[in-house]
PDB file of C-alpha atoms and ligand atoms in Angstrom:
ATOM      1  CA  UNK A   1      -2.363  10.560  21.457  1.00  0.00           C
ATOM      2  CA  UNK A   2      -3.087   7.056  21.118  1.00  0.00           C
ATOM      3  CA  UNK A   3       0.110   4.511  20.864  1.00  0.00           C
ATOM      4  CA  UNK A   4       0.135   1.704  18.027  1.00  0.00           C
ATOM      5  CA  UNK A   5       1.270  -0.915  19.913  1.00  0.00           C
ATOM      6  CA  UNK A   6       1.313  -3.328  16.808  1.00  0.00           C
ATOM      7  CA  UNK A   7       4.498  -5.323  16.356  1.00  0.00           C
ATOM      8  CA  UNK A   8       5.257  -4.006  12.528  1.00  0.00           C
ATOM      9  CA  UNK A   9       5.134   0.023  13.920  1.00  0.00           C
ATOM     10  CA  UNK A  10       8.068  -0.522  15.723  1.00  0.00           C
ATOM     11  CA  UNK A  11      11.471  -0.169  14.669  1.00  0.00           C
ATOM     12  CA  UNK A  12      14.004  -3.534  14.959  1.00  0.00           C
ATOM     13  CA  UNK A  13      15.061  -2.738  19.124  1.00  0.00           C
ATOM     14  CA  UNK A  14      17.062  -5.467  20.890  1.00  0.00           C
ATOM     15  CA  UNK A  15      14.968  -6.758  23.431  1.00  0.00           C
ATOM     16  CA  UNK A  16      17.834  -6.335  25.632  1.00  0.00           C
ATOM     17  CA  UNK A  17      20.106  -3.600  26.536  1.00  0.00           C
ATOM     18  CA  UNK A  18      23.272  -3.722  25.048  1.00  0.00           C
ATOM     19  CA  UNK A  19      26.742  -3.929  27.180  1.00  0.00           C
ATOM     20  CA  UNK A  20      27.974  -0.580  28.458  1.00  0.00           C
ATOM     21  CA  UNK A  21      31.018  -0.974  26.104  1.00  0.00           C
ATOM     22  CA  UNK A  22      29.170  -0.488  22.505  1.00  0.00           C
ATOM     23  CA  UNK A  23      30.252  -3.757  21.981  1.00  0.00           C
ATOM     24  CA  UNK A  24      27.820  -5.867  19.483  1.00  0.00           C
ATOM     25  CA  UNK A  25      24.448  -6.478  21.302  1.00  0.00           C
ATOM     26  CA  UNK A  26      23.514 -10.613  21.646  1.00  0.00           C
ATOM     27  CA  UNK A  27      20.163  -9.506  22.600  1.00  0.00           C
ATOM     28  CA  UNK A  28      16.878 -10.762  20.573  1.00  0.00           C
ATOM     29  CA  UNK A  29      15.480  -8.397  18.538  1.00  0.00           C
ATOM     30  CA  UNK A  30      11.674  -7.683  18.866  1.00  0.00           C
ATOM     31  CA  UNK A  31      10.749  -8.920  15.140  1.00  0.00           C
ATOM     32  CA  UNK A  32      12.884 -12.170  14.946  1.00  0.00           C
ATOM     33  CA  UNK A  33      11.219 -12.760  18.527  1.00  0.00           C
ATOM     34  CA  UNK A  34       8.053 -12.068  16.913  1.00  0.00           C
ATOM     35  CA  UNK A  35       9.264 -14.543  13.997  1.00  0.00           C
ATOM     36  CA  UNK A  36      10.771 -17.191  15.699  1.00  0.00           C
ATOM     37  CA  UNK A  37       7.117 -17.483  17.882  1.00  0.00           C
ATOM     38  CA  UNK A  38       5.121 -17.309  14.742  1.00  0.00           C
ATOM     39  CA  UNK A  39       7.337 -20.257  13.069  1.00  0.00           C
ATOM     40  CA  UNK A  40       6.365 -22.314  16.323  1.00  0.00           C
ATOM     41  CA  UNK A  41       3.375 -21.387  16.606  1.00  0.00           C
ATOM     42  CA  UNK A  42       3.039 -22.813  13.169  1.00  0.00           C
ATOM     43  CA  UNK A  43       4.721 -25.591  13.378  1.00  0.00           C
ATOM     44  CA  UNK A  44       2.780 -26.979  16.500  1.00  0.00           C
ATOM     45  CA  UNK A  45      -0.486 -25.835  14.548  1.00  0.00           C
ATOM     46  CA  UNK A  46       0.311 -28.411  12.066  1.00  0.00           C
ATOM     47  CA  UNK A  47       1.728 -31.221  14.655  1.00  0.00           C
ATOM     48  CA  UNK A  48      -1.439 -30.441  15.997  1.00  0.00           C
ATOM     49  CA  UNK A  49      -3.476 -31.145  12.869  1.00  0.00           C
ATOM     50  CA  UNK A  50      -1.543 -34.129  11.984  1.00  0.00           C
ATOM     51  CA  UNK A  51      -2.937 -35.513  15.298  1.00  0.00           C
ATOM     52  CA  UNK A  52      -6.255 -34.508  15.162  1.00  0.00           C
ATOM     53  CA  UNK A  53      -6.568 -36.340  11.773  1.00  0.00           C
ATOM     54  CA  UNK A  54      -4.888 -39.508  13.134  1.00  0.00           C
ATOM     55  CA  UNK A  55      -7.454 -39.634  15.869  1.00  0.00           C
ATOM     56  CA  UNK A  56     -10.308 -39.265  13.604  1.00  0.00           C
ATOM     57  CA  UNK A  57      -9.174 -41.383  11.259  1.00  0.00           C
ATOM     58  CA  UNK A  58      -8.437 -43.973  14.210  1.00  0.00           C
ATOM     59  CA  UNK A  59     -12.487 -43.254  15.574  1.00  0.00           C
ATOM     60  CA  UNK A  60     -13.712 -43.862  11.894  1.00  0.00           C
ATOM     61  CA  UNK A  61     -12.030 -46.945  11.933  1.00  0.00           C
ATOM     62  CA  UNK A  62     -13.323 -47.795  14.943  1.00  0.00           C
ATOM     63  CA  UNK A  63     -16.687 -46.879  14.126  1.00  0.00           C
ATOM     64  CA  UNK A  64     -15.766 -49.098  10.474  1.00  0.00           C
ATOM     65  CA  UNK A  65     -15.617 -51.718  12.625  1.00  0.00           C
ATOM     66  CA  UNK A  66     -19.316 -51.418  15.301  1.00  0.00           C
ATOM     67  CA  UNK A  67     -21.770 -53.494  14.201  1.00  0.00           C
ATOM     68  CA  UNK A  68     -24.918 -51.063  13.409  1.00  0.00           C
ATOM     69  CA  UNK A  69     -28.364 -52.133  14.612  1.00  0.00           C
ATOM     70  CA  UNK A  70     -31.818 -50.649  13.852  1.00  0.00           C
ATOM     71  CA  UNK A  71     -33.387 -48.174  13.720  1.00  0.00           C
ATOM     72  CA  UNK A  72     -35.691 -51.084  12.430  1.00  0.00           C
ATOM     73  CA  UNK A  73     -36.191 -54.358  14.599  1.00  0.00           C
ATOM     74  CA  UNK A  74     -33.661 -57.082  15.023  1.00  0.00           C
ATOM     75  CA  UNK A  75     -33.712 -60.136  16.448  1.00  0.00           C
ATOM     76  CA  UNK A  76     -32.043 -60.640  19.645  1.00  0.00           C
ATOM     77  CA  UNK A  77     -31.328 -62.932  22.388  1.00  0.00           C
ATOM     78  CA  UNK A  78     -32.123 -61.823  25.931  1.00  0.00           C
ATOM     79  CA  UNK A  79     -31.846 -64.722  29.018  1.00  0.00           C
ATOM     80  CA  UNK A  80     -34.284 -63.905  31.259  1.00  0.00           C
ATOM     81  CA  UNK A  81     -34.712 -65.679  34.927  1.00  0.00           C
ATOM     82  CA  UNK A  82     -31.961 -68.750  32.916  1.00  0.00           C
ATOM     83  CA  UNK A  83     -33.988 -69.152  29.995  1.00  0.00           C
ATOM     84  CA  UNK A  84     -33.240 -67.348  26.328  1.00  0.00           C
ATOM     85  CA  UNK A  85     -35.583 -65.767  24.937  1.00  0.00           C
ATOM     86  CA  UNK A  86     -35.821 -64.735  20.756  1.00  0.00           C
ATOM     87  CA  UNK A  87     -37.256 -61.269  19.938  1.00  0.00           C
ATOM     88  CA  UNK A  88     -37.831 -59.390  17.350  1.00  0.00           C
ATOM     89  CA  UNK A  89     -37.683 -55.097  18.510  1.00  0.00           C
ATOM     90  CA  UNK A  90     -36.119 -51.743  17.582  1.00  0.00           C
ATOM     91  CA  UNK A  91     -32.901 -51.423  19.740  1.00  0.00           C
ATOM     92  CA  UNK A  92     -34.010 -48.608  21.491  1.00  0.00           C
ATOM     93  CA  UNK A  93     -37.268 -50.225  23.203  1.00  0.00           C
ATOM     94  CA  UNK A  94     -37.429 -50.024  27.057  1.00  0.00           C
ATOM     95  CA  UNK A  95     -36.755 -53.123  28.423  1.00  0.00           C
ATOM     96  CA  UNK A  96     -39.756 -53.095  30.366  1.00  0.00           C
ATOM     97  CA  UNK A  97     -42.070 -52.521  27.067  1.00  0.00           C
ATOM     98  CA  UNK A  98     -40.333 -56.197  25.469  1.00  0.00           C
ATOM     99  CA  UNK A  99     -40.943 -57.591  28.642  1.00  0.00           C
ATOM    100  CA  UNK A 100     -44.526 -56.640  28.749  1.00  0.00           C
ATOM    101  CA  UNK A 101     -45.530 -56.648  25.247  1.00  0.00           C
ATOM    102  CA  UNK A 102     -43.257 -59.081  23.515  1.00  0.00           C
ATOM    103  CA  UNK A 103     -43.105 -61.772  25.924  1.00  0.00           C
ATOM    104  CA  UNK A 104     -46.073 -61.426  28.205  1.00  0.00           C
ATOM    105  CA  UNK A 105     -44.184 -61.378  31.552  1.00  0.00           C
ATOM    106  CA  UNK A 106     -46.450 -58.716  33.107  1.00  0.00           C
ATOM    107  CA  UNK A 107     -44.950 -59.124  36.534  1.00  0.00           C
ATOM    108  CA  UNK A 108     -42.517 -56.502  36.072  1.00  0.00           C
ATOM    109  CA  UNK A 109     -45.067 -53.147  35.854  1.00  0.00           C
ATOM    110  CA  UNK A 110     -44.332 -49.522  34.218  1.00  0.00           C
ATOM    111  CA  UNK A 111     -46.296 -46.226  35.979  1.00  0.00           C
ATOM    112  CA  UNK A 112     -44.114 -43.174  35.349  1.00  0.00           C
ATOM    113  CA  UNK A 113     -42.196 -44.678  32.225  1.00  0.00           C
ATOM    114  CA  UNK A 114     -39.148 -42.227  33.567  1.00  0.00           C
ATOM    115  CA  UNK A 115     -37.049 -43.575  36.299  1.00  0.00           C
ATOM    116  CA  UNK A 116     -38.943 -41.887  39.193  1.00  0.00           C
ATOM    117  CA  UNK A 117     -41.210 -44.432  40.766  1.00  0.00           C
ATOM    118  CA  UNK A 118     -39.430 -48.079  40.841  1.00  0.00           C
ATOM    119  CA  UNK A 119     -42.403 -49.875  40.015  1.00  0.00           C
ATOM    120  CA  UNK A 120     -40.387 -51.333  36.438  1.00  0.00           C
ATOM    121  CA  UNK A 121     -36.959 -52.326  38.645  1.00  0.00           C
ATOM    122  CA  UNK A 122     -35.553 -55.540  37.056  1.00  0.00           C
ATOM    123  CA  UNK A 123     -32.009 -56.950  38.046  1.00  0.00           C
ATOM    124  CA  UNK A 124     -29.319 -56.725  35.269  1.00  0.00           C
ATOM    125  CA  UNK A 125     -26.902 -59.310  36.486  1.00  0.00           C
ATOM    126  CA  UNK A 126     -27.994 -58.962  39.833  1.00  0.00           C
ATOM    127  CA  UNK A 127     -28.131 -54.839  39.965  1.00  0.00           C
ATOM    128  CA  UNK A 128     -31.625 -53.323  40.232  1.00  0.00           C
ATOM    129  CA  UNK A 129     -32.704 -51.028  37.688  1.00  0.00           C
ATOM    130  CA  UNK A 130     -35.487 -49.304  35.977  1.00  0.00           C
ATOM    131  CA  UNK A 131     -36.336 -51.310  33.098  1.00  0.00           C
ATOM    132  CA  UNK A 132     -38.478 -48.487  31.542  1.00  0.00           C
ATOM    133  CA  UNK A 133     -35.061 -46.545  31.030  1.00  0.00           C
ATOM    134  CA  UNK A 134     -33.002 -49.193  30.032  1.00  0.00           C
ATOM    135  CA  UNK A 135     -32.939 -49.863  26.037  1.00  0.00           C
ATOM    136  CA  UNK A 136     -33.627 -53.181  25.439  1.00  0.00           C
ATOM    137  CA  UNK A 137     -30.077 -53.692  23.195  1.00  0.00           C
ATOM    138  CA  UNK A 138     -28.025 -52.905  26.778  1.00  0.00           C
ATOM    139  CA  UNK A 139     -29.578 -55.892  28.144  1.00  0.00           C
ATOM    140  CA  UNK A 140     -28.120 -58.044  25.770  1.00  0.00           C
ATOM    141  CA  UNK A 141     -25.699 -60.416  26.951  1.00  0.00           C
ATOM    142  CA  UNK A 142     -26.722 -59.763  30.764  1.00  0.00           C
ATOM    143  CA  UNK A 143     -29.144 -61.869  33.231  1.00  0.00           C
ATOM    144  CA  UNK A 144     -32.164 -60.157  33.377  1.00  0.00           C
ATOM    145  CA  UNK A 145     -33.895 -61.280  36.471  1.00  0.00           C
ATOM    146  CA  UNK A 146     -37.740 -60.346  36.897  1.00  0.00           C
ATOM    147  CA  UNK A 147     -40.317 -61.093  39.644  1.00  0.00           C
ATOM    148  CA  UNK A 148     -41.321 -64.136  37.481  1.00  0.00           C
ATOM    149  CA  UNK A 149     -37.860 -65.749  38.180  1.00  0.00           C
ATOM    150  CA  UNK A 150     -38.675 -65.750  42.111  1.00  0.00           C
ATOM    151  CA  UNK A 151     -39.056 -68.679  43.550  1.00  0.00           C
ATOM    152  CA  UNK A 152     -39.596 -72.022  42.704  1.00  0.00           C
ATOM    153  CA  UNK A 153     -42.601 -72.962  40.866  1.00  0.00           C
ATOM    154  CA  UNK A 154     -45.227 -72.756  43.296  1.00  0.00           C
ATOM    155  CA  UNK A 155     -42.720 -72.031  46.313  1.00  0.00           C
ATOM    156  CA  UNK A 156     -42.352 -68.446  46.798  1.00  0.00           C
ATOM    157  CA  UNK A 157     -39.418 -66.569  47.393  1.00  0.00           C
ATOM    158  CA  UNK A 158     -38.991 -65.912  51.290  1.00  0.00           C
ATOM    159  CA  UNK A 159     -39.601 -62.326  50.986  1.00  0.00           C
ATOM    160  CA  UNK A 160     -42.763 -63.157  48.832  1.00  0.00           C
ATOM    161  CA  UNK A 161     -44.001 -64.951  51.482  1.00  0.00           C
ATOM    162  CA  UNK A 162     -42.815 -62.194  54.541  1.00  0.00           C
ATOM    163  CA  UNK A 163     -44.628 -59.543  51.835  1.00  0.00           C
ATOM    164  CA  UNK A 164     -47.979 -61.557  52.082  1.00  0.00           C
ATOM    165  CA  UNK A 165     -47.432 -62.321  55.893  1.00  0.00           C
ATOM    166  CA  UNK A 166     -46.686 -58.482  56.717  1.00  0.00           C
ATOM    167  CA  UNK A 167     -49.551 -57.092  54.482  1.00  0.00           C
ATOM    168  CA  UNK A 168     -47.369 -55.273  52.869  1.00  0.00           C
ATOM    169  CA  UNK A 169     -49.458 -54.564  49.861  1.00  0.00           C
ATOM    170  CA  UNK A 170     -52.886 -53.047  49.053  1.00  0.00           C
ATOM    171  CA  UNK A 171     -53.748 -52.719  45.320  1.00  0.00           C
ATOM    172  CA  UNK A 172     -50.497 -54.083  44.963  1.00  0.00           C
ATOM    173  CA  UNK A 173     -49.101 -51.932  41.600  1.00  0.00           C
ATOM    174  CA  UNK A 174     -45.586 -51.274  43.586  1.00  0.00           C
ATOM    175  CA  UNK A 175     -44.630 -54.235  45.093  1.00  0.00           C
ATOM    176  CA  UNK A 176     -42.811 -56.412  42.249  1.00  0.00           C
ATOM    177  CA  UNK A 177     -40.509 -53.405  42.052  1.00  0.00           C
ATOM    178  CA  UNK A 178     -40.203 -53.638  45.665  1.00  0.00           C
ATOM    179  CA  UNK A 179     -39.800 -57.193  46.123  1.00  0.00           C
ATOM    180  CA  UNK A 180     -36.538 -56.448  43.248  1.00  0.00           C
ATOM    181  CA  UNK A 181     -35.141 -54.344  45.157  1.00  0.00           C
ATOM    182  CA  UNK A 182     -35.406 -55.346  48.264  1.00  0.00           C
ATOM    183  CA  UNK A 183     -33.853 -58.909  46.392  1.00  0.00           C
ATOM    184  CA  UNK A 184     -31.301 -56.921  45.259  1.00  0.00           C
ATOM    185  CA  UNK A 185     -30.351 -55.429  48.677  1.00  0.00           C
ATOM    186  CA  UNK A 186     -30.638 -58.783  51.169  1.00  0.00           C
ATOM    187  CA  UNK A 187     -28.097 -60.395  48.360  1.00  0.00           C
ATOM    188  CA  UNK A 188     -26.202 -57.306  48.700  1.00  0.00           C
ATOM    189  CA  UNK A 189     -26.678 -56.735  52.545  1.00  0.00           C
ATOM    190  CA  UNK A 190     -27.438 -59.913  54.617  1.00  0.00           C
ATOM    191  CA  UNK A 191     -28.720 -58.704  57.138  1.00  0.00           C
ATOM    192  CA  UNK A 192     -29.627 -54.829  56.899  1.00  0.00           C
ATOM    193  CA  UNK A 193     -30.804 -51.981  59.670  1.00  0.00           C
ATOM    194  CA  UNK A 194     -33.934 -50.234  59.116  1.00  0.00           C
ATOM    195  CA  UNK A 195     -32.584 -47.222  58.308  1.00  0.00           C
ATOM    196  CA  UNK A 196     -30.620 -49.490  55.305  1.00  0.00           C
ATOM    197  CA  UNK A 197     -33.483 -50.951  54.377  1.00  0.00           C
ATOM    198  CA  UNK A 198     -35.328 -47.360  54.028  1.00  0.00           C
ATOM    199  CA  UNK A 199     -32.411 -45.895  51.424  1.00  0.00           C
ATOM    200  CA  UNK A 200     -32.550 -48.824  49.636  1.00  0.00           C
ATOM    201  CA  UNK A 201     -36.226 -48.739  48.922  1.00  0.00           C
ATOM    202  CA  UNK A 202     -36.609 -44.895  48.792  1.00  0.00           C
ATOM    203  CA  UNK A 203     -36.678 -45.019  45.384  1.00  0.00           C
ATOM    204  CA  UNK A 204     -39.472 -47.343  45.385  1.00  0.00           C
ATOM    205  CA  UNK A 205     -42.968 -45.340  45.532  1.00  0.00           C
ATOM    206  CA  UNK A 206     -45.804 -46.681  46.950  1.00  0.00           C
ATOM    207  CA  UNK A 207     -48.728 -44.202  46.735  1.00  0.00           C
ATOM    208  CA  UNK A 208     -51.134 -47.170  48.870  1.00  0.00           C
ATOM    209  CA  UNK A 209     -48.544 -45.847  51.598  1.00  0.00           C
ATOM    210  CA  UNK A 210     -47.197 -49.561  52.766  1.00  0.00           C
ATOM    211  CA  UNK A 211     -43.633 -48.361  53.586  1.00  0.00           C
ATOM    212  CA  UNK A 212     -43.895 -49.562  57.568  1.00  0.00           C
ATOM    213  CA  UNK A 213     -45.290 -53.126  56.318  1.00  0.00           C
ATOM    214  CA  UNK A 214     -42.918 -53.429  53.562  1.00  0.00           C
ATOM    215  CA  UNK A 215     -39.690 -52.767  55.875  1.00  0.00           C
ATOM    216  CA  UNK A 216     -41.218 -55.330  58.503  1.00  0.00           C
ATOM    217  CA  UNK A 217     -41.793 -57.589  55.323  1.00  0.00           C
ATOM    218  CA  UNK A 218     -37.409 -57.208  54.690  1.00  0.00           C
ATOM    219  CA  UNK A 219     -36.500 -57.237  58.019  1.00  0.00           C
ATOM    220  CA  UNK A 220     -38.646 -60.430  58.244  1.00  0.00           C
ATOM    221  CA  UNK A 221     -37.083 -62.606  55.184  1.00  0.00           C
ATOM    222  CA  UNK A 222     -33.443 -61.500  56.319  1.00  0.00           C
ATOM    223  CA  UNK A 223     -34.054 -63.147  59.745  1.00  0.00           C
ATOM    224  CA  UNK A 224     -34.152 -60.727  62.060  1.00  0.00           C
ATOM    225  CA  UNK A 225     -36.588 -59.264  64.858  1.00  0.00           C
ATOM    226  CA  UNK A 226     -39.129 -57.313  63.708  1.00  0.00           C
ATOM    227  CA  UNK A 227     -39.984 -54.933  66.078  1.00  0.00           C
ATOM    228  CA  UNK A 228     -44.053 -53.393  66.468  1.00  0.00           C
ATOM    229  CA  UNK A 229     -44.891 -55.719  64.195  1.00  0.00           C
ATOM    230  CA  UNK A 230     -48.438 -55.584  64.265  1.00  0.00           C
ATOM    231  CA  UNK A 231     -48.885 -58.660  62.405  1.00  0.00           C
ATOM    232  CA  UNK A 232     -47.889 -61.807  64.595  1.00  0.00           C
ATOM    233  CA  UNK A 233     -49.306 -62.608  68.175  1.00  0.00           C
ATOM    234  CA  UNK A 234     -46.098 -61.431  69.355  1.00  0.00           C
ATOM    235  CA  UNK A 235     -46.339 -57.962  68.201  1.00  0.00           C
ATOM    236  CA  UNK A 236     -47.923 -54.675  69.899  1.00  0.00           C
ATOM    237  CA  UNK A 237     -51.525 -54.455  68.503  1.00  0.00           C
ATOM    238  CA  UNK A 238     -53.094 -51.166  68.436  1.00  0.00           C
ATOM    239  CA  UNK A 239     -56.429 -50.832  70.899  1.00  0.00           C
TER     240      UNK A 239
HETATM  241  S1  FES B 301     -42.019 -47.043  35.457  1.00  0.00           S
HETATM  242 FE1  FES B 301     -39.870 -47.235  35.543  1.00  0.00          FE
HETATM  243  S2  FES B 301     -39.295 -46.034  37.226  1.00  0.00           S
HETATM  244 FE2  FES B 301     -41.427 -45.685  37.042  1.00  0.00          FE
HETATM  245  S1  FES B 302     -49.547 -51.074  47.261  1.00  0.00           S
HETATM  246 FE1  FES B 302     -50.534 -49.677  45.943  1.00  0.00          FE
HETATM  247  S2  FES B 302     -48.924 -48.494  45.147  1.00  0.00           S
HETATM  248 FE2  FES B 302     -47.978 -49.699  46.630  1.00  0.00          FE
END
């Protein structure tokens, strides 16, 4: 035979036994244990609610009080390399796609469009980062800082000029996302090791294969020996 172990198919048994003596038990009966929970239980079922509405009632206020933007375009104000620049895009746009197509600075390149190759990096106040991820609306109110800004007019940027003295391009689609981050790393680093430089650029792709000349290129413009360098006079050449 099967037990019903429900609370109501029990008769009222103190929960504890009672004193030897058969004097009156103190012990808690099974049903005003059963009670006393279920009040509780109640009770911190509606503390509980009573929270739960404050909070949302706090986030709806909250949300009361976010500006909303888009879908639709808005203008917004983006400094790039110092200088502010008025556009007119949906929020969402990758911040690559406004550079490119909104304000002609074509430097800055897109390939995979997905955060896998580097060839879009950008600094956002001085970080590197894949512009083709980035919506434009989170670069609002940072310094965006593209290949273009390198430089000064027609003085290149040291590691421009180590890139171009190390070869360290061939059809050349890669290396503004290289030169970024290899920016980002000598203001970063100083003066980094070759294995440094190689985790900082791995994800930089360069399907031309240029790795060896673009390392030389970094250890170049951060001032320090570059060894095999095939490149200078001093250098091992190959037979
Ligand atoms: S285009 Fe942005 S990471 Fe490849
Ligand atoms: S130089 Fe061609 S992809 Fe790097």
């Amino acid at each position: 035979m099967q037990c019903d172990q429900s609370p109501d198919s029990q008769p009222d048994q103190p929960a504890a036994a009672g004193p030897p003596d058969g004097s009156e038990s103190r012990g808690v009966s099974r049903r005003s244990f059963i009670k006393t929970m279920g009040v509780s239980a109640a009770a911190g079922a509606v503390e509980t609610a009573l929270v739960t509405s404050a909070a949302e009632a706090s986030a709806m206020q909250r949300r009361d009080d976010v500006e909303t933007l888009g879908p639709q375009a808005v203008a917004l104000t983006l400094s790039i390399n110092g200088t502010p620049h008025r556009v007119s895009v949906e929020p969402l746009t990758p911040l690559v796609e406004v550079l490119r197509w909104n304000l002609g600075m074509t430097g800055t390149k897109t390939a995979c469009g997905r955060g896998a190759c580097g060839a879009c990096t950008v600094h956002l106040d001085g970080q590197p980062i894949a512009s083709c991820m980035t919506p434009v609306i989170d670069a609002v109110g940072c310094e965006i800082s593209t290949i273009e800004g390198l430089g000064n007019g027609d003085q290149l940027d040291p590691l421009q000029v180590a890139f171009i003295k190390h070869d360290a391009m061939q059809c050349g689609f890669c290396t503004p996302g290289l030169i970024m981050s290899s920016k980002a790393l000598l203001a970063d680093t100083g003066k980094p090791n070759m294995e440094t430089i190689r985790k900082a650029l791995c994800g930089n792709l360069c399907r031309c294969g240029t790795y060896p000349n673009v390392f030389n290129a970094v250890l170049e413009a951060s001032g320090q020996p570059v060894p095999n360098d095939l490149n200078t006079d001093n250098g091992k050449r190959g037979g």
